[in-house]
CSV table of C-alpha atoms in Angstrom, one decimal:
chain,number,residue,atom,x,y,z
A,1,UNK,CA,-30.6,-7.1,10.5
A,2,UNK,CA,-29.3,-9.1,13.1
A,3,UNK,CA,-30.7,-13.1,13.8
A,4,UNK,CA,-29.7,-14.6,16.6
A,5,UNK,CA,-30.0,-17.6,17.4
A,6,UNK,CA,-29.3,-20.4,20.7
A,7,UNK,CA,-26.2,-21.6,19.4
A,8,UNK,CA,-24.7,-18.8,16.6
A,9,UNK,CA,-25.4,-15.0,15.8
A,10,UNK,CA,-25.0,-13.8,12.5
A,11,UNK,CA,-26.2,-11.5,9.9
A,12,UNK,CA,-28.7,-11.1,6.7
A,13,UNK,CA,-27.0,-8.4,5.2
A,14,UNK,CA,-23.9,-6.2,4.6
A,15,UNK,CA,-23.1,-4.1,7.7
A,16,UNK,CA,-21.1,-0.9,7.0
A,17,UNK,CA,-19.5,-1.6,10.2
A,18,UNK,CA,-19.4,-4.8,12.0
A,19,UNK,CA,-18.1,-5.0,15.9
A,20,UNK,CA,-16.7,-8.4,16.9
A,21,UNK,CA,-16.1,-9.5,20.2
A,22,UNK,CA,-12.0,-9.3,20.9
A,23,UNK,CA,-11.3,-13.0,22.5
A,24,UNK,CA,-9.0,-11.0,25.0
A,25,UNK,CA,-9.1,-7.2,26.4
A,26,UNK,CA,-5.0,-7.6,26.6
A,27,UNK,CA,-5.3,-8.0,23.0
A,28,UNK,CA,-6.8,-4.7,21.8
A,29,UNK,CA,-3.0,-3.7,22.2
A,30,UNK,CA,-1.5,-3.8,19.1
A,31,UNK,CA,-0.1,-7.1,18.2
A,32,UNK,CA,0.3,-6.7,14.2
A,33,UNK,CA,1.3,-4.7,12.2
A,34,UNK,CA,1.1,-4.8,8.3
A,35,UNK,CA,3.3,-3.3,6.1
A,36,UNK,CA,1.5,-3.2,2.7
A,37,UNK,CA,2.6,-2.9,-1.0
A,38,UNK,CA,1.1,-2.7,-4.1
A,39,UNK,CA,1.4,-1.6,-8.0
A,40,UNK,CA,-0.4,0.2,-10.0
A,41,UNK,CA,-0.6,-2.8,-12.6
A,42,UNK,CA,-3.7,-3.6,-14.2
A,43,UNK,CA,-4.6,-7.5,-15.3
A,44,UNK,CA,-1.6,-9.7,-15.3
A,45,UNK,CA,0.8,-6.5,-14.0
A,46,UNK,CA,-0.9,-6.1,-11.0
A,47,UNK,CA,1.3,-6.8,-8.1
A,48,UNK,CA,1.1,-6.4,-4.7
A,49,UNK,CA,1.9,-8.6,-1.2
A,50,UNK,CA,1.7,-7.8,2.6
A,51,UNK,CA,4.4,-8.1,5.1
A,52,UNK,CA,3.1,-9.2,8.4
A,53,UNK,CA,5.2,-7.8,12.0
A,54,UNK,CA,4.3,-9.6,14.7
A,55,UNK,CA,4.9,-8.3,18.5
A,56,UNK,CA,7.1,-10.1,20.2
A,57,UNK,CA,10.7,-12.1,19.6
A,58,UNK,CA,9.9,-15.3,18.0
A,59,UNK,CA,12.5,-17.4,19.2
A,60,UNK,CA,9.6,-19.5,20.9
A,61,UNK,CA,7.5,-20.5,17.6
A,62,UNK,CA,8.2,-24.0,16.6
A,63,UNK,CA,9.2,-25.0,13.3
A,64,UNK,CA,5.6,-26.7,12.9
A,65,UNK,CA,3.7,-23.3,13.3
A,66,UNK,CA,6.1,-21.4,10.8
A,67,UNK,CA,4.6,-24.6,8.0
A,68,UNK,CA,1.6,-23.2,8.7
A,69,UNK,CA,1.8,-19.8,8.0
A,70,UNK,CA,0.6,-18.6,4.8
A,71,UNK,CA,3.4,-18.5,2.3
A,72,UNK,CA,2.2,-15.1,0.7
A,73,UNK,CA,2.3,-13.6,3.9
A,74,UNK,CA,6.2,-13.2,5.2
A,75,UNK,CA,6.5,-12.7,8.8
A,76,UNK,CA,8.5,-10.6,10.7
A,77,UNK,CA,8.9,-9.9,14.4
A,78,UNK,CA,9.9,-6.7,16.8
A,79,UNK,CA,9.1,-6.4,20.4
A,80,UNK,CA,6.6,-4.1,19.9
A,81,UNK,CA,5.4,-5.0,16.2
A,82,UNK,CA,6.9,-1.6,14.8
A,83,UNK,CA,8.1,-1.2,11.9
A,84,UNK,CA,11.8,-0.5,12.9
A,85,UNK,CA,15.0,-0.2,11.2
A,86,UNK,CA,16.4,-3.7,11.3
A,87,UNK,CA,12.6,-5.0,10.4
A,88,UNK,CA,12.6,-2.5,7.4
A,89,UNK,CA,16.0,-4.5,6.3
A,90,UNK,CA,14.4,-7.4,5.8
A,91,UNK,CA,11.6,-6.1,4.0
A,92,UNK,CA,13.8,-4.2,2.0
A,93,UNK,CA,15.3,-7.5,0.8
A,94,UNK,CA,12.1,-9.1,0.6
A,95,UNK,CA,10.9,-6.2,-1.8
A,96,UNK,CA,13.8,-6.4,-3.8
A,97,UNK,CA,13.6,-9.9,-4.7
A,98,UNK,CA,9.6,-9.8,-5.3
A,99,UNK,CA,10.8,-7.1,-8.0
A,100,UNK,CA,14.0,-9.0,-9.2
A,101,UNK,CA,10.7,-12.0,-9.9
A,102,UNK,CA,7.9,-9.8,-11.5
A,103,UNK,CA,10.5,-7.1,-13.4
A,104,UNK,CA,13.9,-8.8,-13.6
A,105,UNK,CA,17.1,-7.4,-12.5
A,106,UNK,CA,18.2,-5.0,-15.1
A,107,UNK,CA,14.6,-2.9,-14.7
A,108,UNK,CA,14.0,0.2,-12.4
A,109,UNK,CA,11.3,0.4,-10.6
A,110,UNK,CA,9.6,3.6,-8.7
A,111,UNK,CA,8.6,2.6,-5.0
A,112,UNK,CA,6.7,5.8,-3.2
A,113,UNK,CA,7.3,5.1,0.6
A,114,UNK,CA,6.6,7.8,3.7
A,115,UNK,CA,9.3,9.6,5.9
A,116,UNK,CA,10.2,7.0,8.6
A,117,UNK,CA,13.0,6.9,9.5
A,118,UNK,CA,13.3,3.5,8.9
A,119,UNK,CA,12.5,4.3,5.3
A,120,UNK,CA,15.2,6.7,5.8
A,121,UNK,CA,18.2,5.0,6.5
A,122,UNK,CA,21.3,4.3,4.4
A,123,UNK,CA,21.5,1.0,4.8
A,124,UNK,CA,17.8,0.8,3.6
A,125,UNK,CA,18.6,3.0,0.7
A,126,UNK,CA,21.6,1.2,0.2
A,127,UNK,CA,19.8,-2.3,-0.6
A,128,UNK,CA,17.1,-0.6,-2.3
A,129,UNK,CA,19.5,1.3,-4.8
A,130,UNK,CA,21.4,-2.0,-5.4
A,131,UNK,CA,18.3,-4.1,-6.4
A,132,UNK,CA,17.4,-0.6,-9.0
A,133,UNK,CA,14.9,1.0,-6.5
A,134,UNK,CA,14.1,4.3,-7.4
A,135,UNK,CA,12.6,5.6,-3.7
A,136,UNK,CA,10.2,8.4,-4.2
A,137,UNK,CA,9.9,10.0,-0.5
A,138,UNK,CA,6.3,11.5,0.4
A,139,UNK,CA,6.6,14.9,2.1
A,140,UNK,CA,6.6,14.9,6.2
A,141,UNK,CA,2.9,15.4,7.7
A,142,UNK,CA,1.6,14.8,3.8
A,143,UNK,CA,0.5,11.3,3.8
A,144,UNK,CA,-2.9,11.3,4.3
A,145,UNK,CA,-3.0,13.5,1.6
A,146,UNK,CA,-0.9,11.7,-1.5
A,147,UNK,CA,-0.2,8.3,-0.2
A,148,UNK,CA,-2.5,5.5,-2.2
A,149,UNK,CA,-2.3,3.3,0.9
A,150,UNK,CA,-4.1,6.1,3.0
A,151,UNK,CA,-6.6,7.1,-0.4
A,152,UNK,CA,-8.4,3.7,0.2
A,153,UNK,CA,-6.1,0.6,-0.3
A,154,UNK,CA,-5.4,0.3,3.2
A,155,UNK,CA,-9.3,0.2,4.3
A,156,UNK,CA,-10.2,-1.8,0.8
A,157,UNK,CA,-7.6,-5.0,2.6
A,158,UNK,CA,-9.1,-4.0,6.2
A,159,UNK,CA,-12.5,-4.4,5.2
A,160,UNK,CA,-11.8,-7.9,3.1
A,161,UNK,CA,-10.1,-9.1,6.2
A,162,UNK,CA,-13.1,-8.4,8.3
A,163,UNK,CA,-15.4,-9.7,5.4
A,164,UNK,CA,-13.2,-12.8,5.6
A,165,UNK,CA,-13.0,-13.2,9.4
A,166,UNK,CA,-17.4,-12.9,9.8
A,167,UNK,CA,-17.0,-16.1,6.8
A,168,UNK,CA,-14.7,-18.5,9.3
A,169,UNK,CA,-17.0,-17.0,12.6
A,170,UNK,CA,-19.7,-18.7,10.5
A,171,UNK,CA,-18.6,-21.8,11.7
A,172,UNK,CA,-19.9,-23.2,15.5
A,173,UNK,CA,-16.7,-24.3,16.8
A,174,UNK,CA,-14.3,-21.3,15.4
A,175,UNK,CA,-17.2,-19.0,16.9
A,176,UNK,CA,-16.6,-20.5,20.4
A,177,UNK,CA,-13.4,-21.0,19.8
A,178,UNK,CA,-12.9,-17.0,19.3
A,179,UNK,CA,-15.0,-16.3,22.1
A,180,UNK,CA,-13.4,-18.5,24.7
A,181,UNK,CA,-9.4,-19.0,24.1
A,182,UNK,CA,-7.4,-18.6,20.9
A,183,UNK,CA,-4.2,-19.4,21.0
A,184,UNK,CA,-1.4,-17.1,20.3
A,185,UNK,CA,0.3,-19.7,17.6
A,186,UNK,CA,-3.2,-20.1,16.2
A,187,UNK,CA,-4.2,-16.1,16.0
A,188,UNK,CA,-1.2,-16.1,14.3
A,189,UNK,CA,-1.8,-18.7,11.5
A,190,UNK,CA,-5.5,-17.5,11.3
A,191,UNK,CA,-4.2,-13.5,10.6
A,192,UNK,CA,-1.8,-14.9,7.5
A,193,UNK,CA,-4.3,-16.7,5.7
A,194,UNK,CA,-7.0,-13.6,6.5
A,195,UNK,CA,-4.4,-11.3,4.8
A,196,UNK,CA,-3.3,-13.6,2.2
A,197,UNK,CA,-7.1,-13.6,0.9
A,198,UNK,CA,-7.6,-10.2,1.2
A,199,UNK,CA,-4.6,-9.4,-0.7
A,200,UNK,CA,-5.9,-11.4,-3.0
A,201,UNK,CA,-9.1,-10.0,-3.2
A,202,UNK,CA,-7.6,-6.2,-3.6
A,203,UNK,CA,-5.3,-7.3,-6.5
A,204,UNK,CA,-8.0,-9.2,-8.5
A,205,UNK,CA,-9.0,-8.3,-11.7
A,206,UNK,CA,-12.3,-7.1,-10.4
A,207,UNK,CA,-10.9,-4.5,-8.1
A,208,UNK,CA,-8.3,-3.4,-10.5
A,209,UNK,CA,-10.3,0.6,-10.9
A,210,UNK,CA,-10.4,0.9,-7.3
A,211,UNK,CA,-6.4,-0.2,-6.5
A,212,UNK,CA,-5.4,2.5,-10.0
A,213,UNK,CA,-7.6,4.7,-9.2
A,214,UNK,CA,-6.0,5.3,-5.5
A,215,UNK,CA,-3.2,5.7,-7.5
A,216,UNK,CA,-4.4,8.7,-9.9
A,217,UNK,CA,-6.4,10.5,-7.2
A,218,UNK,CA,-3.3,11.4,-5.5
A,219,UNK,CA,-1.0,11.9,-8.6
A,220,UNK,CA,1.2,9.1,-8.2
A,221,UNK,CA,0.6,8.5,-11.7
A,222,UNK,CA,1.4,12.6,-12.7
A,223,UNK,CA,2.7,12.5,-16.0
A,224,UNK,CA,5.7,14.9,-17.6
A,225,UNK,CA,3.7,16.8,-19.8
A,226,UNK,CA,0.0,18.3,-19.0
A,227,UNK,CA,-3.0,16.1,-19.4
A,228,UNK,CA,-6.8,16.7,-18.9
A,229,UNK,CA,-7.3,13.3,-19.1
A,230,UNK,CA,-5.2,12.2,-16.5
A,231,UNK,CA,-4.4,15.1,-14.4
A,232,UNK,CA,-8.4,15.6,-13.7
A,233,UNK,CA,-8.3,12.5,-11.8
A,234,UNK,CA,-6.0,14.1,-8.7
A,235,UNK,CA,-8.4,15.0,-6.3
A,236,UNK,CA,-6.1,14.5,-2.8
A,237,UNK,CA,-8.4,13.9,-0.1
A,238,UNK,CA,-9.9,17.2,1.6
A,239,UNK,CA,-8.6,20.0,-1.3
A,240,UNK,CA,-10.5,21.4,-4.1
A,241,UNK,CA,-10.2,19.3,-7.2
A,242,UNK,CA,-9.0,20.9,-10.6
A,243,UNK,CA,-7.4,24.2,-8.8
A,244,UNK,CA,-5.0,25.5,-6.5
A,245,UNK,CA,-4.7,28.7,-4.1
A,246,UNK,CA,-1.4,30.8,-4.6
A,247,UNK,CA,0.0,33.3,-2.2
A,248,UNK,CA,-1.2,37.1,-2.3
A,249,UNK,CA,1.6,39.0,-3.5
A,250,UNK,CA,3.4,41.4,-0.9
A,251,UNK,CA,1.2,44.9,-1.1
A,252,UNK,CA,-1.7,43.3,-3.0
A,253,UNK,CA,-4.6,42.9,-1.0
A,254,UNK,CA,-6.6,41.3,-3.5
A,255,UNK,CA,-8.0,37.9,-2.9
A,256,UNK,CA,-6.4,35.0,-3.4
A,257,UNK,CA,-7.3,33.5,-7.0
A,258,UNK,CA,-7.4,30.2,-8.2
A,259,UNK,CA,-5.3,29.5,-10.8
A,260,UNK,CA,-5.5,27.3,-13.9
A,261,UNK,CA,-4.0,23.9,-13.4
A,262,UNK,CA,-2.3,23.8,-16.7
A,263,UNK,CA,-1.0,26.9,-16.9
A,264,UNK,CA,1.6,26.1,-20.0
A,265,UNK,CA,0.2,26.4,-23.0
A,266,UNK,CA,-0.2,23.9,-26.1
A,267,UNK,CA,3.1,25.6,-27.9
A,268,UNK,CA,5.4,25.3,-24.9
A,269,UNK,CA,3.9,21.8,-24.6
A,270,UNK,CA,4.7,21.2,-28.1
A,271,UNK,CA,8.5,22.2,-27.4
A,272,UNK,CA,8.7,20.4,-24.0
A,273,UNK,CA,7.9,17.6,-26.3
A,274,UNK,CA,9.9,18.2,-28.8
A,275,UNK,CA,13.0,18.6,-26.9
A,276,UNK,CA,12.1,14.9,-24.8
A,277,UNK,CA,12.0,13.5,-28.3
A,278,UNK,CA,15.4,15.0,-28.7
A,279,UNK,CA,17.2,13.8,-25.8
A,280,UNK,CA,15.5,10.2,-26.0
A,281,UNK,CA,17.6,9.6,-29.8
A,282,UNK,CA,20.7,11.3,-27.7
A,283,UNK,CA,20.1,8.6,-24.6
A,284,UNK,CA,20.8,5.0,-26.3
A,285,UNK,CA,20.8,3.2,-22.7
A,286,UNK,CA,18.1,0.6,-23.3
A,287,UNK,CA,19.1,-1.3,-20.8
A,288,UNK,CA,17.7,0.0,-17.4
A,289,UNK,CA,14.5,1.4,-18.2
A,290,UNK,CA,11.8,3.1,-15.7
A,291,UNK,CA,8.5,1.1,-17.5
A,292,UNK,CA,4.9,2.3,-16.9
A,293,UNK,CA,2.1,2.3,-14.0
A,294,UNK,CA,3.0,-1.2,-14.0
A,295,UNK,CA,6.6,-0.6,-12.4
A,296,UNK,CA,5.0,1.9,-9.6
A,297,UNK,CA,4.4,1.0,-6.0
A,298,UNK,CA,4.1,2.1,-3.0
């Protein structure tokens, strides 16, 4: 329901989608962009940060703008606010030392990214590899499918950052404000505290099933061996979950059968398992070690 009043419109309850009036039709453009990361951590472990690309050059902002900026929230800039090669650098770096913080040098971590090429280049690979960055590539055309961003992640931080912006349009004077003239330098201090509380938000405790659980649904989290526990939990969005369709053989016209998800059974698990035990007592390198949900991101 919708109340309106002389001086301020607002709402009485939740809205499953909420329209706000853009401040400027040149700014439907894109102007942001956020490049999002998080862990599959739960409690304490959970990890996560956003890095904001702005459109433009910044050679203009003045010192006293950049104070105001969030400090969870690093900022980046590209004439078009695309995540590009020499952009992806820096967030390389910036990934590298948030893992260096939370992990510690010696540790490996896995980081699942997508096919851009910016994800793709050496030099990108090359910092990665050096701060013990294991990069885990999603398939071309395959995202929407497998990555946790796309599984619900990505819309948990959009819709907190909406909830957030509706709580600061509460007020008179930023409601007029919005819906007369916004400064660029101040649209740009407003977006990094929006994103730094909705990052908070989506790594709270609270929300901790919701961020793990995009995670399991597209088998991020896929273990060595079989597991009905875990392995139930992959349901990638628009296939059947708990079966897949193979290819008819050549010269059999019978139909396609679905086929049982765990097709080894509990004696070849048992010597799968047997022979892991065996090569962990051969491997004595406890030094760089691959730890956990904890130590997964994307």
């Amino acid at each position: 329901m919708d109340v309106a009043a002389e001086m301020a419109t607002f709402t009485t309850c939740d809205d499953k989608i909420v329209n706000v009036k853009c401040p400027s039709e040149s700014l439907r453009k894109r102007q942001f962009t956020m490049h999002l990361v998080f862990n599959a951590g739960k409690g304490d472990l959970a990890h996560g940060w956003c890095d904001l690309v702005c459109k433009g050059t910044g050679t203009r902002v003045s010192n006293i703008e950049k104070e105001l900026w969030n400090d969870d929230v690093k900022v980046s800039w590209q004439p078009n606010a695309w995540v590009d090669t020499m952009v992806m650098k820096d967030i390389a770096h910036h990934f590298v030392a948030e893992k260096i913080n939370k992990h510690g040098l010696d540790v490996w971590v896995i980081l699942f990214c997508d096919n851009l090429s910016a994800h793709l280049n050496a030099d990108v690979k090359d910092i990665f590899a050096r701060g013990k960055v294991f990069l885990c590539y999603f398939p071309p055309n395959m995202t929407h499918f497998i990555q946790p961003i796309d599984a619900g992640l990505g819309r948990s931080v959009r819709v907190a950052i909406g909830n957030f912006l509706d709580e600061w349009l509460m007020d008179e004077d930023n409601l007029a404000k919005w819906e007369t003239k916004l400064t660029a330098c101040e649209r740009r201090v407003l977006m990094t505290d929006l994103i730094s509380r909705a990052m908070q938000h989506v790594t709270s405790n609270q929300q901790d099933d919701m961020r793990i659980g995009c995670f399991e649904r597209t088998g991020c989290l896929l273990t060595w061996l079989p597991s009905d526990e875990y392995d139930s939990k992959i349901k990638p969005q628009g296939m059947k979950p708990g079966s897949f369709s193979i290819p008819r053989e050549q010269g059999n016209d019978n139909p396609v059968q679905n086929v049982d998800p765990h097709p080894l059974h509990e004696e070849q698990a048992a010597v799968i398992e047997e022979e892991l035990n065996i090569m962990d007592e051969e491997e004595n390198n406890d030094d760089e070690v691959i730890d956990g949900n904890e130590n997964d991101y994307t």
